[in-house]
Amino acid sequence: MLIHHHPTDELLSAYCAGSLPLSQALCLSAHIEMCKTCQTNSQRLSQLGAYIFNHTKPATVNNDLKEKIFSQLDQRPYHLKTTERKSMAAGHASAEVPKCLKQFVASNYDELNWHRVSFAIRQANICTGGNGAQVSLMRIKAGGKAGLHTHMGNEFTTVLKGAFSDESGLFQQGDFVVRDSQHKHRPAATKDSECICLTVLEAPIQFTGYFTRWLNPLLRRGYPSA
Amino acid sequence: MVSSLTEEEQIALQHKMRQCMQKVAQHRDKEAFGVLFDHFAPLLRSFSLAREPGASLMADELTQVVLLKVWEKAHTYNSDKASVSTWIYTLARNSRIDLLRRSGRYTTEIDPEYLWQETEDESTDPFLDVQQKRAEKSIADAFEHLSIDQRQVLTKVYLEGKTHQESAEELALPLGTIKSRIRLALKKLQILVRNQPC
């Protein structure tokens, strides 16, 4: 699998610095699990973090802290190193649910509480971010189209299954894309399979099409803050 | 930024840390753990204080959480994949987020433990070690040649844990400037790769 759409360098570095809101970090994490390039780059960007960490001015450490930590060592659970290592493949492209989503989806997407947004789209809200962001999964039927819409804030998307296309291109499994509030688009799943995406939305979507404007109150139901 | 060590001294130090990790992992060696403690505890306190200035108790807590993880998880450290500093930096980053979350700074159900797992993956690739050392050298060679502005923004993001938006506000710069400074700095460091097939 060759992934075509990646987070920008500055976004990936914010992820590696741990300075992204957790909701956005979750979306990047899902992409990185499927993307060899971003795995390598996040390793490098963490090395950069380590360099900066290593070159900070050391703070003073109280002797009590050392004693306190050493006094706990004997009670801590501990594993001796063995020579055999469990092998974990680097790519998780074929696995259904990415590891970072296991905290919300134990085994498969069907177990979630999906609600219908339109004929072709179902949505399952999985959590909220500290910044009022809404983290959900979107499921579009094979060949199904979403209504024309814009966002009130940035929307992060990672394609977990299948593919969708819109005015700006084709987005396949593993691809990552950010849309801002300027962007009006009308995504449609490809005909061969349903499409499941992880989306993180800073503020609810606004449907702008004449026929789909009536969907706004329905969709907003999913957002506690709206 | 403190950079008092020469390149050879830096390599010798890393080698020593690696040996200490091995002794902790294989023999539960407290003396070796003491060496790791003396090197990393002051850096960990400093890392916490950069995010939360004046929060001395939190700095102690972060130091304790991370060093106890080092003690417990030493067996999962893979020296082919990361230097000891990188491994401990990633533990510190994750623990800092978790502490902030527990103290109610982030009101979200997302558990950071499930994110950032890449350094614990144990995929075996004979070139990893070489690539990792090359990137490390590249960072060390190029970092001090970045402009002061570029270093300042990277420090804000990495050390102080500030978002791009927060960095922009604190430095009184447009958001776009923050992003382009980071982008240019990373370009200058030459550590990123493009499009590897999966």
Short mmCIF file of N, CA and C in Angstrom, two decimals, chain B residues 26-153:
data_model
loop_
_atom_site.label_atom_id
_atom_site.label_comp_id
_atom_site.label_asym_id
_atom_site.label_seq_id
_atom_site.Cartn_x
_atom_site.Cartn_y
_atom_site.Cartn_z
N GLN B 26 18.78 -6.85 32.71
CA GLN B 26 19.17 -8.25 32.89
C GLN B 26 19.40 -8.63 34.35
N HIS B 27 19.88 -7.69 35.15
CA HIS B 27 20.27 -8.08 36.52
C HIS B 27 19.59 -7.26 37.60
N ARG B 28 18.70 -6.40 37.22
CA ARG B 28 18.04 -5.56 38.23
C ARG B 28 19.08 -4.82 39.06
N ASP B 29 20.02 -4.24 38.36
CA ASP B 29 21.19 -3.64 38.98
C ASP B 29 20.87 -2.23 39.48
N LYS B 30 20.85 -2.06 40.81
CA LYS B 30 20.46 -0.76 41.38
C LYS B 30 21.54 0.30 41.20
N GLU B 31 22.78 -0.15 41.16
CA GLU B 31 23.86 0.82 40.98
C GLU B 31 23.75 1.45 39.57
N ALA B 32 23.50 0.61 38.59
CA ALA B 32 23.33 1.10 37.21
C ALA B 32 22.10 2.02 37.14
N PHE B 33 21.06 1.65 37.86
CA PHE B 33 19.86 2.49 37.90
C PHE B 33 20.20 3.86 38.51
N GLY B 34 21.08 3.84 39.51
CA GLY B 34 21.53 5.09 40.13
C GLY B 34 22.21 6.02 39.14
N VAL B 35 23.00 5.43 38.24
CA VAL B 35 23.67 6.24 37.21
C VAL B 35 22.64 6.90 36.29
N LEU B 36 21.64 6.09 35.89
CA LEU B 36 20.56 6.63 35.04
C LEU B 36 19.81 7.73 35.79
N PHE B 37 19.57 7.47 37.07
CA PHE B 37 18.86 8.46 37.88
C PHE B 37 19.61 9.78 37.89
N ASP B 38 20.92 9.71 38.21
CA ASP B 38 21.70 10.94 38.36
C ASP B 38 21.75 11.74 37.05
N HIS B 39 21.75 11.04 35.93
CA HIS B 39 21.78 11.75 34.66
C HIS B 39 20.40 12.32 34.28
N PHE B 40 19.37 11.50 34.43
CA PHE B 40 18.07 11.90 33.88
C PHE B 40 17.16 12.67 34.84
N ALA B 41 17.27 12.44 36.15
CA ALA B 41 16.34 13.12 37.07
C ALA B 41 16.39 14.65 36.91
N PRO B 42 17.59 15.26 36.84
CA PRO B 42 17.60 16.73 36.68
C PRO B 42 16.97 17.18 35.35
N LEU B 43 17.15 16.37 34.29
CA LEU B 43 16.56 16.73 33.00
C LEU B 43 15.05 16.58 33.04
N LEU B 44 14.58 15.54 33.72
CA LEU B 44 13.14 15.30 33.80
C LEU B 44 12.46 16.41 34.60
N ARG B 45 13.09 16.84 35.69
CA ARG B 45 12.49 17.93 36.48
C ARG B 45 12.43 19.20 35.63
N SER B 46 13.50 19.42 34.88
CA SER B 46 13.57 20.60 34.03
C SER B 46 12.50 20.55 32.93
N PHE B 47 12.27 19.37 32.38
CA PHE B 47 11.26 19.16 31.34
C PHE B 47 9.87 19.47 31.86
N SER B 48 9.60 19.06 33.10
CA SER B 48 8.29 19.32 33.70
C SER B 48 8.13 20.81 34.02
N LEU B 49 9.20 21.42 34.55
CA LEU B 49 9.13 22.83 34.92
C LEU B 49 9.00 23.74 33.70
N ALA B 50 9.48 23.28 32.55
CA ALA B 50 9.34 24.08 31.32
C ALA B 50 7.87 24.20 30.94
N ARG B 51 7.10 23.15 31.21
CA ARG B 51 5.67 23.16 30.89
C ARG B 51 4.87 23.88 31.96
N GLU B 52 5.22 23.60 33.22
CA GLU B 52 4.48 24.17 34.35
C GLU B 52 5.48 24.86 35.27
N PRO B 53 5.87 26.09 34.95
CA PRO B 53 6.89 26.77 35.77
C PRO B 53 6.43 26.90 37.22
N GLY B 54 7.35 26.62 38.13
CA GLY B 54 7.03 26.76 39.55
C GLY B 54 6.37 25.54 40.17
N ALA B 55 5.89 24.61 39.35
CA ALA B 55 5.19 23.43 39.89
C ALA B 55 6.20 22.36 40.28
N SER B 56 6.80 22.58 41.43
CA SER B 56 7.89 21.71 41.88
C SER B 56 7.42 20.30 42.23
N LEU B 57 6.25 20.20 42.84
CA LEU B 57 5.72 18.87 43.20
C LEU B 57 5.42 18.04 41.96
N MET B 58 4.88 18.73 40.95
CA MET B 58 4.58 18.02 39.71
C MET B 58 5.87 17.55 39.05
N ALA B 59 6.91 18.36 39.13
CA ALA B 59 8.20 17.99 38.55
C ALA B 59 8.75 16.73 39.24
N ASP B 60 8.60 16.68 40.57
CA ASP B 60 9.03 15.48 41.30
C ASP B 60 8.21 14.28 40.89
N GLU B 61 6.91 14.51 40.72
CA GLU B 61 6.03 13.39 40.37
C GLU B 61 6.37 12.84 38.99
N LEU B 62 6.60 13.74 38.04
CA LEU B 62 6.95 13.29 36.69
C LEU B 62 8.26 12.49 36.73
N THR B 63 9.23 13.00 37.47
CA THR B 63 10.53 12.32 37.58
C THR B 63 10.33 10.91 38.15
N GLN B 64 9.51 10.83 39.19
CA GLN B 64 9.25 9.53 39.81
C GLN B 64 8.54 8.57 38.86
N VAL B 65 7.50 9.07 38.21
CA VAL B 65 6.74 8.21 37.29
C VAL B 65 7.64 7.67 36.18
N VAL B 66 8.44 8.56 35.60
CA VAL B 66 9.27 8.15 34.45
C VAL B 66 10.37 7.18 34.91
N LEU B 67 11.04 7.50 36.00
CA LEU B 67 12.15 6.63 36.40
C LEU B 67 11.66 5.26 36.88
N LEU B 68 10.49 5.22 37.49
CA LEU B 68 9.95 3.91 37.86
C LEU B 68 9.56 3.11 36.62
N LYS B 69 9.12 3.83 35.57
CA LYS B 69 8.84 3.14 34.30
C LYS B 69 10.13 2.59 33.71
N VAL B 70 11.19 3.36 33.81
CA VAL B 70 12.49 2.89 33.31
C VAL B 70 12.86 1.59 34.02
N TRP B 71 12.68 1.56 35.31
CA TRP B 71 12.99 0.38 36.13
C TRP B 71 12.13 -0.82 35.73
N GLU B 72 10.83 -0.56 35.54
CA GLU B 72 9.92 -1.66 35.23
C GLU B 72 9.98 -2.13 33.78
N LYS B 73 10.24 -1.18 32.89
CA LYS B 73 10.12 -1.51 31.47
C LYS B 73 11.46 -1.63 30.77
N ALA B 74 12.53 -1.68 31.54
CA ALA B 74 13.87 -1.74 30.93
C ALA B 74 13.96 -2.86 29.90
N HIS B 75 13.26 -3.96 30.14
CA HIS B 75 13.34 -5.11 29.22
C HIS B 75 12.71 -4.83 27.86
N THR B 76 11.88 -3.79 27.77
CA THR B 76 11.25 -3.50 26.47
C THR B 76 12.09 -2.51 25.64
N TYR B 77 13.13 -1.98 26.25
CA TYR B 77 13.98 -1.03 25.52
C TYR B 77 14.77 -1.76 24.44
N ASN B 78 14.68 -1.25 23.22
CA ASN B 78 15.38 -1.87 22.09
C ASN B 78 16.44 -0.89 21.58
N SER B 79 17.69 -1.24 21.85
CA SER B 79 18.77 -0.29 21.55
C SER B 79 19.01 -0.10 20.05
N ASP B 80 18.48 -1.01 19.21
CA ASP B 80 18.61 -0.83 17.76
C ASP B 80 17.73 0.31 17.28
N LYS B 81 16.65 0.52 18.02
CA LYS B 81 15.64 1.43 17.53
C LYS B 81 15.77 2.85 18.05
N ALA B 82 16.29 2.98 19.25
CA ALA B 82 16.37 4.32 19.83
C ALA B 82 17.50 4.38 20.84
N SER B 83 18.09 5.56 20.97
CA SER B 83 19.08 5.74 22.03
C SER B 83 18.33 5.79 23.35
N VAL B 84 19.07 5.64 24.46
CA VAL B 84 18.42 5.69 25.77
C VAL B 84 17.72 7.03 25.97
N SER B 85 18.37 8.12 25.53
CA SER B 85 17.74 9.45 25.69
C SER B 85 16.42 9.54 24.95
N THR B 86 16.38 9.01 23.71
CA THR B 86 15.14 9.09 22.94
C THR B 86 14.05 8.29 23.63
N TRP B 87 14.43 7.12 24.12
CA TRP B 87 13.44 6.27 24.79
C TRP B 87 12.89 6.98 26.03
N ILE B 88 13.79 7.56 26.82
CA ILE B 88 13.35 8.23 28.04
C ILE B 88 12.59 9.52 27.72
N TYR B 89 13.00 10.21 26.65
CA TYR B 89 12.23 11.38 26.22
C TYR B 89 10.78 11.00 25.89
N THR B 90 10.60 9.89 25.16
CA THR B 90 9.23 9.51 24.80
C THR B 90 8.42 9.12 26.04
N LEU B 91 9.07 8.47 27.02
CA LEU B 91 8.36 8.17 28.27
C LEU B 91 7.96 9.46 28.98
N ALA B 92 8.89 10.44 28.96
CA ALA B 92 8.63 11.71 29.65
C ALA B 92 7.50 12.47 28.98
N ARG B 93 7.54 12.51 27.65
CA ARG B 93 6.49 13.20 26.89
C ARG B 93 5.12 12.60 27.21
N ASN B 94 5.03 11.26 27.13
CA ASN B 94 3.74 10.61 27.37
C ASN B 94 3.27 10.78 28.81
N SER B 95 4.21 10.68 29.75
CA SER B 95 3.84 10.80 31.16
C SER B 95 3.41 12.23 31.49
N ARG B 96 4.05 13.20 30.85
CA ARG B 96 3.68 14.59 31.11
C ARG B 96 2.24 14.84 30.65
N ILE B 97 1.89 14.32 29.49
CA ILE B 97 0.52 14.46 29.01
C ILE B 97 -0.45 13.77 29.96
N ASP B 98 -0.07 12.58 30.40
CA ASP B 98 -0.95 11.82 31.29
C ASP B 98 -1.15 12.54 32.63
N LEU B 99 -0.08 13.11 33.18
CA LEU B 99 -0.21 13.84 34.44
C LEU B 99 -1.10 15.07 34.28
N LEU B 100 -0.92 15.78 33.17
CA LEU B 100 -1.75 16.96 32.92
C LEU B 100 -3.21 16.55 32.78
N ARG B 101 -3.42 15.40 32.12
CA ARG B 101 -4.78 14.92 31.91
C ARG B 101 -5.42 14.55 33.26
N ARG B 102 -4.65 13.83 34.09
CA ARG B 102 -5.18 13.42 35.40
C ARG B 102 -5.47 14.61 36.29
N SER B 103 -4.67 15.67 36.13
CA SER B 103 -4.90 16.84 36.98
C SER B 103 -6.03 17.70 36.42
N GLY B 104 -6.69 17.21 35.37
CA GLY B 104 -7.87 17.91 34.87
C GLY B 104 -7.57 19.00 33.85
N ARG B 105 -6.32 19.05 33.37
CA ARG B 105 -5.99 20.08 32.39
C ARG B 105 -6.60 19.78 31.02
N TYR B 106 -6.75 18.50 30.72
CA TYR B 106 -7.44 18.14 29.48
C TYR B 106 -8.67 17.37 29.91
N THR B 107 -9.86 17.83 29.53
CA THR B 107 -11.03 17.05 29.87
C THR B 107 -11.41 16.19 28.67
N THR B 108 -10.80 15.04 28.58
CA THR B 108 -11.09 14.15 27.49
C THR B 108 -10.95 12.71 27.95
N GLU B 109 -11.70 11.82 27.30
CA GLU B 109 -11.61 10.40 27.67
C GLU B 109 -10.44 9.71 26.97
N ILE B 110 -9.78 10.43 26.07
CA ILE B 110 -8.72 9.77 25.30
C ILE B 110 -7.53 9.45 26.20
N ASP B 111 -7.16 8.18 26.24
CA ASP B 111 -6.05 7.75 27.06
C ASP B 111 -4.76 7.78 26.23
N PRO B 112 -3.81 8.65 26.61
CA PRO B 112 -2.60 8.80 25.79
C PRO B 112 -1.76 7.53 25.72
N GLU B 113 -1.99 6.62 26.65
CA GLU B 113 -1.24 5.35 26.65
C GLU B 113 -1.37 4.60 25.32
N TYR B 114 -2.52 4.78 24.65
CA TYR B 114 -2.77 4.06 23.40
C TYR B 114 -2.14 4.74 22.18
N LEU B 115 -1.75 5.99 22.36
CA LEU B 115 -1.13 6.70 21.25
C LEU B 115 0.38 6.49 21.32
N TRP B 116 1.13 7.01 20.43
CA TRP B 116 2.61 6.98 20.50
C TRP B 116 3.19 5.63 20.88
N GLN B 117 2.87 4.60 20.13
CA GLN B 117 3.43 3.31 20.49
C GLN B 117 4.64 2.95 19.63
N GLU B 118 4.97 3.83 18.72
CA GLU B 118 5.95 3.43 17.70
C GLU B 118 7.30 2.99 18.23
N THR B 119 7.77 3.63 19.30
CA THR B 119 9.11 3.26 19.77
C THR B 119 9.11 1.91 20.49
N GLU B 120 7.93 1.41 20.81
CA GLU B 120 7.91 0.11 21.47
C GLU B 120 7.72 -1.03 20.48
N ASP B 121 7.46 -0.69 19.25
CA ASP B 121 7.37 -1.73 18.23
C ASP B 121 8.71 -2.42 18.11
N GLU B 122 8.68 -3.73 17.96
CA GLU B 122 9.95 -4.42 17.90
C GLU B 122 10.19 -5.05 16.55
N SER B 123 9.85 -4.35 15.51
CA SER B 123 10.13 -4.85 14.18
C SER B 123 11.65 -4.91 14.02
N THR B 124 12.13 -5.95 13.39
CA THR B 124 13.58 -6.06 13.24
C THR B 124 14.00 -5.64 11.84
N ASP B 125 14.88 -4.69 11.79
CA ASP B 125 15.40 -4.18 10.55
C ASP B 125 16.88 -3.89 10.80
N PRO B 126 17.76 -4.61 10.10
CA PRO B 126 19.20 -4.48 10.38
C PRO B 126 19.74 -3.07 10.16
N PHE B 127 19.01 -2.26 9.40
CA PHE B 127 19.52 -0.91 9.11
C PHE B 127 19.04 0.13 10.11
N LEU B 128 18.12 -0.29 10.98
CA LEU B 128 17.56 0.68 11.91
C LEU B 128 18.62 1.38 12.74
N ASP B 129 19.54 0.58 13.26
CA ASP B 129 20.56 1.09 14.13
C ASP B 129 21.40 2.16 13.42
N VAL B 130 21.79 1.85 12.18
CA VAL B 130 22.60 2.76 11.38
C VAL B 130 21.82 4.05 11.09
N GLN B 131 20.57 3.88 10.67
CA GLN B 131 19.73 5.04 10.33
C GLN B 131 19.52 5.94 11.54
N GLN B 132 19.29 5.28 12.68
CA GLN B 132 19.02 6.02 13.90
C GLN B 132 20.24 6.84 14.29
N LYS B 133 21.43 6.24 14.19
CA LYS B 133 22.65 6.97 14.55
C LYS B 133 22.92 8.11 13.58
N ARG B 134 22.60 7.86 12.31
CA ARG B 134 22.83 8.89 11.29
C ARG B 134 21.94 10.10 11.57
N ALA B 135 20.67 9.81 11.89
CA ALA B 135 19.74 10.92 12.17
C ALA B 135 20.20 11.68 13.41
N GLU B 136 20.68 10.94 14.40
CA GLU B 136 21.13 11.57 15.63
C GLU B 136 22.30 12.52 15.35
N LYS B 137 23.21 12.07 14.52
CA LYS B 137 24.38 12.88 14.19
C LYS B 137 23.95 14.11 13.39
N SER B 138 23.03 13.89 12.47
CA SER B 138 22.53 14.98 11.65
C SER B 138 21.88 16.07 12.52
N ILE B 139 21.12 15.65 13.53
CA ILE B 139 20.49 16.62 14.43
C ILE B 139 21.56 17.38 15.22
N ALA B 140 22.51 16.62 15.77
CA ALA B 140 23.56 17.25 16.58
C ALA B 140 24.38 18.24 15.75
N ASP B 141 24.68 17.88 14.49
CA ASP B 141 25.49 18.77 13.64
C ASP B 141 24.73 20.02 13.25
N ALA B 142 23.44 19.85 12.96
CA ALA B 142 22.71 20.97 12.36
C ALA B 142 21.97 21.85 13.36
N PHE B 143 21.64 21.31 14.53
CA PHE B 143 20.77 22.07 15.43
C PHE B 143 21.33 23.43 15.80
N GLU B 144 22.61 23.46 16.15
CA GLU B 144 23.19 24.73 16.61
C GLU B 144 23.33 25.73 15.46
N HIS B 145 23.18 25.24 14.22
CA HIS B 145 23.25 26.15 13.07
C HIS B 145 21.89 26.71 12.67
N LEU B 146 20.85 26.26 13.36
CA LEU B 146 19.53 26.85 13.08
C LEU B 146 19.53 28.29 13.59
N SER B 147 18.66 29.10 13.04
CA SER B 147 18.59 30.49 13.53
C SER B 147 18.01 30.49 14.94
N ILE B 148 18.26 31.55 15.67
CA ILE B 148 17.74 31.66 17.04
C ILE B 148 16.22 31.56 17.02
N ASP B 149 15.59 32.19 16.03
CA ASP B 149 14.13 32.15 15.92
C ASP B 149 13.62 30.72 15.76
N GLN B 150 14.32 29.97 14.91
CA GLN B 150 13.90 28.58 14.68
C GLN B 150 14.05 27.75 15.94
N ARG B 151 15.19 27.93 16.63
CA ARG B 151 15.40 27.16 17.86
C ARG B 151 14.38 27.52 18.92
N GLN B 152 14.05 28.81 18.95
CA GLN B 152 13.08 29.28 19.96
C GLN B 152 11.72 28.61 19.76
N VAL B 153 11.28 28.52 18.50
CA VAL B 153 9.97 27.91 18.25
C VAL B 153 10.00 26.41 18.56
#
